[in-house]
Amino acid sequence: MSDKTTNVLIVGVGGQGVLLASEILCEVAKVTGLDAKKSEVHGMSQRGGIVTSHVRFGRKIHSPLIPTGTADVILAFEIAEALRWIHELADGGALIANSQRIVPTIVSTGTFSYPDHIEEALKKRVPKATVVDAFALAEKLGNSRMVNTILLGVLSRSIDIEESTWLDVIERMAPKGTGEINKKAFLEGRAVE
């Protein structure tokens, strides 16, 4: 791995596993000998509120916060959140987005309008954006809570760290009794084209 600092911004809504995914990513970087730091914001996350996590790793990291507009990768667990945070992506950065739509309750009150044509808007900004239906893949595995690990698998293809390192960390950090299905979910995400 080069001396470059890698900035990954993970965004989603409460209950999607954003925080566990950021902890796993941070630990994977540390296991390979890199310095890694993370910071998270979770407002009303237990009620479906917005959750963001900044993860930075490299030879020496002085701050966990990604400077505005310099994210190398945005990993979005919900597609409208991808659109909301796209301004944080560096020129030439990568966007990985789950196509799942989680409509907030404020839409039903008429105070917020869920955007239309999100995927088209994202691909206009990032033509090589990876948009994957991670929720459908997780249901195929028999556990809809595997969305976060599937997305980590997709992300892992763009980070120069051995697959075995990811799998070891996932097995160690996954909730008790879910190591095997989390490893399957990771490999499912790694196989997404």
mmCIF file of C-alpha atoms in Angstrom, residues 18-88:
data_model
loop_
_atom_site.group_PDB
_atom_site.id
_atom_site.type_symbol
_atom_site.label_atom_id
_atom_site.label_comp_id
_atom_site.label_asym_id
_atom_site.label_seq_id
_atom_site.Cartn_x
_atom_site.Cartn_y
_atom_site.Cartn_z
ATOM 1 C CA VAL A 18 -22.945 1.758 9.372
ATOM 2 C CA LEU A 19 -21.068 1.853 12.673
ATOM 3 C CA LEU A 20 -20.087 -1.834 12.637
ATOM 4 C CA ALA A 21 -18.936 -1.522 9.025
ATOM 5 C CA SER A 22 -16.746 1.463 9.898
ATOM 6 C CA GLU A 23 -15.291 -0.400 12.887
ATOM 7 C CA ILE A 24 -14.450 -3.385 10.685
ATOM 8 C CA LEU A 25 -12.856 -1.179 8.003
ATOM 9 C CA CYS A 26 -10.799 0.637 10.631
ATOM 10 C CA GLU A 27 -9.649 -2.654 12.179
ATOM 11 C CA VAL A 28 -8.743 -4.155 8.787
ATOM 12 C CA ALA A 29 -6.468 -1.162 8.151
ATOM 13 C CA LYS A 30 -4.879 -1.449 11.607
ATOM 14 C CA VAL A 31 -4.227 -5.189 11.214
ATOM 15 C CA THR A 32 -2.205 -4.426 8.083
ATOM 16 C CA GLY A 33 -0.016 -2.046 10.083
ATOM 17 C CA LEU A 34 -1.596 1.240 9.027
ATOM 18 C CA ASP A 35 -2.662 4.074 11.255
ATOM 19 C CA ALA A 36 -6.452 4.372 11.169
ATOM 20 C CA LYS A 37 -8.928 6.748 12.743
ATOM 21 C CA LYS A 38 -12.683 7.136 12.542
ATOM 22 C CA SER A 39 -15.363 9.537 13.646
ATOM 23 C CA GLU A 40 -19.106 9.074 13.589
ATOM 24 C CA VAL A 41 -22.286 11.104 13.778
ATOM 25 C CA HIS A 42 -25.527 9.363 14.580
ATOM 26 C CA GLY A 43 -28.529 11.538 15.229
ATOM 27 C CA MET A 44 -31.597 9.572 16.255
ATOM 28 C CA SER A 45 -29.973 6.507 14.739
ATOM 29 C CA GLN A 46 -32.202 4.143 16.719
ATOM 30 C CA ARG A 47 -35.218 5.713 14.974
ATOM 31 C CA GLY A 48 -33.961 5.628 11.424
ATOM 32 C CA GLY A 49 -32.051 8.902 11.570
ATOM 33 C CA ILE A 50 -28.965 9.690 9.545
ATOM 34 C CA VAL A 51 -25.674 7.986 10.419
ATOM 35 C CA THR A 52 -22.297 8.972 8.994
ATOM 36 C CA SER A 53 -18.824 7.679 9.690
ATOM 37 C CA HIS A 54 -15.503 9.069 8.529
ATOM 38 C CA VAL A 55 -12.756 6.450 8.227
ATOM 39 C CA ARG A 56 -9.196 7.488 7.345
ATOM 40 C CA PHE A 57 -6.159 5.243 7.100
ATOM 41 C CA GLY A 58 -2.565 5.499 5.934
ATOM 42 C CA ARG A 59 0.960 5.696 7.357
ATOM 43 C CA LYS A 60 0.093 8.467 9.854
ATOM 44 C CA ILE A 61 -3.364 9.957 10.427
ATOM 45 C CA HIS A 62 -3.619 13.134 12.507
ATOM 46 C CA SER A 63 -7.401 13.677 12.365
ATOM 47 C CA PRO A 64 -10.330 11.315 11.893
ATOM 48 C CA LEU A 65 -12.340 13.913 9.943
ATOM 49 C CA ILE A 66 -12.279 13.871 6.164
ATOM 50 C CA PRO A 67 -11.797 17.403 4.820
ATOM 51 C CA THR A 68 -14.786 18.583 2.756
ATOM 52 C CA GLY A 69 -14.755 17.326 -0.809
ATOM 53 C CA THR A 70 -11.849 14.902 -0.367
ATOM 54 C CA ALA A 71 -13.492 11.511 0.192
ATOM 55 C CA ASP A 72 -11.788 8.892 -1.975
ATOM 56 C CA VAL A 73 -14.820 6.649 -1.601
ATOM 57 C CA ILE A 74 -18.392 7.252 -0.502
ATOM 58 C CA LEU A 75 -20.045 4.044 0.644
ATOM 59 C CA ALA A 76 -23.777 4.760 0.873
ATOM 60 C CA PHE A 77 -26.106 2.272 2.526
ATOM 61 C CA GLU A 78 -29.225 4.121 1.280
ATOM 62 C CA ILE A 79 -29.484 5.676 -2.170
ATOM 63 C CA ALA A 80 -30.897 9.092 -1.196
ATOM 64 C CA GLU A 81 -28.081 9.427 1.333
ATOM 65 C CA ALA A 82 -25.619 8.860 -1.530
ATOM 66 C CA LEU A 83 -27.115 11.851 -3.320
ATOM 67 C CA ARG A 84 -27.142 13.950 -0.170
ATOM 68 C CA TRP A 85 -23.415 13.394 0.481
ATOM 69 C CA ILE A 86 -22.085 13.346 -3.103
ATOM 70 C CA HIS A 87 -20.543 16.812 -2.654
ATOM 71 C CA GLU A 88 -18.021 15.234 -0.251
#
